[in-house]
Amino acid sequence: MLYRETSTLKFLKKLKADGFKQRYETDVEFADNIHKIASLPFLEPTSVVEGFELLCSKFGDDYQPILDYIEDTYIDMSSSR
């Protein structure tokens, strides 16, 4: 559980560092979607890639840098294909 909490905190720090802090604090829909992304580590390991792909299909282009970071840092897409 500690790894999951640590990875979520690391992700939220990254958002702040990349300039998404104000949007996260003022845009309720954006914050809700960020919470969905941050919840991925709490899925069963076999469901993480599917959950990530579902979120990718639902979010617009403005989420792309965030999704790229998650994919590059936490998700090994090559193992699922």
CSV table of C-alpha atoms in Angstrom, one decimal:
chain,number,residue,atom,x,y,z
A,1,MET,CA,0.0,0.0,0.0
A,2,LEU,CA,2.8,2.4,0.8
A,3,TYR,CA,4.1,2.2,-2.8
A,4,ARG,CA,0.6,3.1,-4.1
A,5,GLU,CA,0.4,6.1,-1.8
A,6,THR,CA,3.9,7.2,-2.6
A,7,SER,CA,3.4,6.9,-6.4
A,8,THR,CA,0.2,9.0,-6.1
A,9,LEU,CA,2.0,11.7,-4.1
A,10,LYS,CA,4.8,11.7,-6.6
A,11,PHE,CA,2.3,12.1,-9.4
A,12,LEU,CA,0.6,15.0,-7.7
A,13,LYS,CA,3.9,16.7,-7.1
A,14,LYS,CA,4.8,16.3,-10.8
A,15,LEU,CA,1.5,18.0,-11.7
A,16,LYS,CA,2.4,21.0,-9.5
A,17,ALA,CA,5.9,21.2,-10.9
A,18,ASP,CA,4.5,21.1,-14.5
A,19,GLY,CA,2.2,24.1,-13.9
A,20,PHE,CA,-1.1,22.3,-13.5
A,21,LYS,CA,-1.6,23.4,-9.8
A,22,GLN,CA,-3.9,26.3,-10.5
A,23,ARG,CA,-6.1,24.3,-12.9
A,24,TYR,CA,-6.2,21.5,-10.4
A,25,GLU,CA,-7.4,23.9,-7.7
A,26,THR,CA,-9.9,25.8,-9.8
A,27,ASP,CA,-11.3,23.3,-12.4
A,28,VAL,CA,-13.5,20.7,-10.7
A,29,GLU,CA,-13.7,18.5,-13.8
A,30,PHE,CA,-10.0,18.6,-14.3
A,31,ALA,CA,-9.4,17.7,-10.6
A,32,ASP,CA,-11.8,14.8,-10.8
A,33,ASN,CA,-10.1,13.4,-13.8
A,34,ILE,CA,-6.7,13.8,-12.1
A,35,HIS,CA,-8.1,11.8,-9.2
A,36,LYS,CA,-9.1,9.1,-11.7
A,37,ILE,CA,-5.6,8.9,-13.1
A,38,ALA,CA,-4.1,8.9,-9.6
A,39,SER,CA,-6.3,6.0,-8.7
A,40,LEU,CA,-4.8,3.7,-11.3
A,41,PRO,CA,-2.3,2.1,-8.8
A,42,PHE,CA,-5.2,1.0,-6.7
A,43,LEU,CA,-6.6,-1.3,-9.5
A,44,GLU,CA,-5.7,-4.9,-9.7
A,45,PRO,CA,-2.4,-5.1,-11.5
A,46,THR,CA,-4.0,-7.0,-14.4
A,47,SER,CA,-6.5,-4.2,-14.9
A,48,VAL,CA,-4.1,-1.2,-14.8
A,49,VAL,CA,-3.4,-1.0,-18.6
A,50,GLU,CA,-7.0,-1.5,-19.5
A,51,GLY,CA,-8.0,1.3,-17.0
A,52,PHE,CA,-5.3,3.6,-18.4
A,53,GLU,CA,-6.4,3.0,-21.9
A,54,LEU,CA,-10.0,3.7,-21.0
A,55,LEU,CA,-9.0,7.0,-19.4
A,56,CYS,CA,-6.9,7.9,-22.5
A,57,SER,CA,-9.9,7.4,-24.7
A,58,LYS,CA,-12.1,9.7,-22.6
A,59,PHE,CA,-9.7,12.6,-21.9
A,60,GLY,CA,-8.9,15.4,-24.4
A,61,ASP,CA,-5.6,16.5,-25.8
A,62,ASP,CA,-5.0,18.8,-22.9
A,63,TYR,CA,-4.4,15.7,-20.7
A,64,GLN,CA,-1.8,14.3,-23.1
A,65,PRO,CA,1.3,15.5,-21.3
A,66,ILE,CA,0.0,14.0,-18.1
A,67,LEU,CA,-1.0,10.7,-19.7
A,68,ASP,CA,2.4,10.5,-21.4
A,69,TYR,CA,4.1,11.0,-18.0
A,70,ILE,CA,2.0,8.2,-16.5
A,71,GLU,CA,2.7,5.9,-19.4
A,72,ASP,CA,6.4,6.6,-19.4
A,73,THR,CA,6.9,6.4,-15.7
A,74,TYR,CA,4.5,3.8,-14.4
A,75,ILE,CA,3.0,1.7,-17.3
A,76,ASP,CA,5.0,-0.7,-19.5
A,77,MET,CA,2.6,-0.8,-22.5
A,78,SER,CA,4.9,-3.2,-24.4
A,79,SER,CA,4.1,-6.0,-21.9
A,80,SER,CA,0.4,-5.7,-22.7
A,81,ARG,CA,0.6,-6.0,-26.4
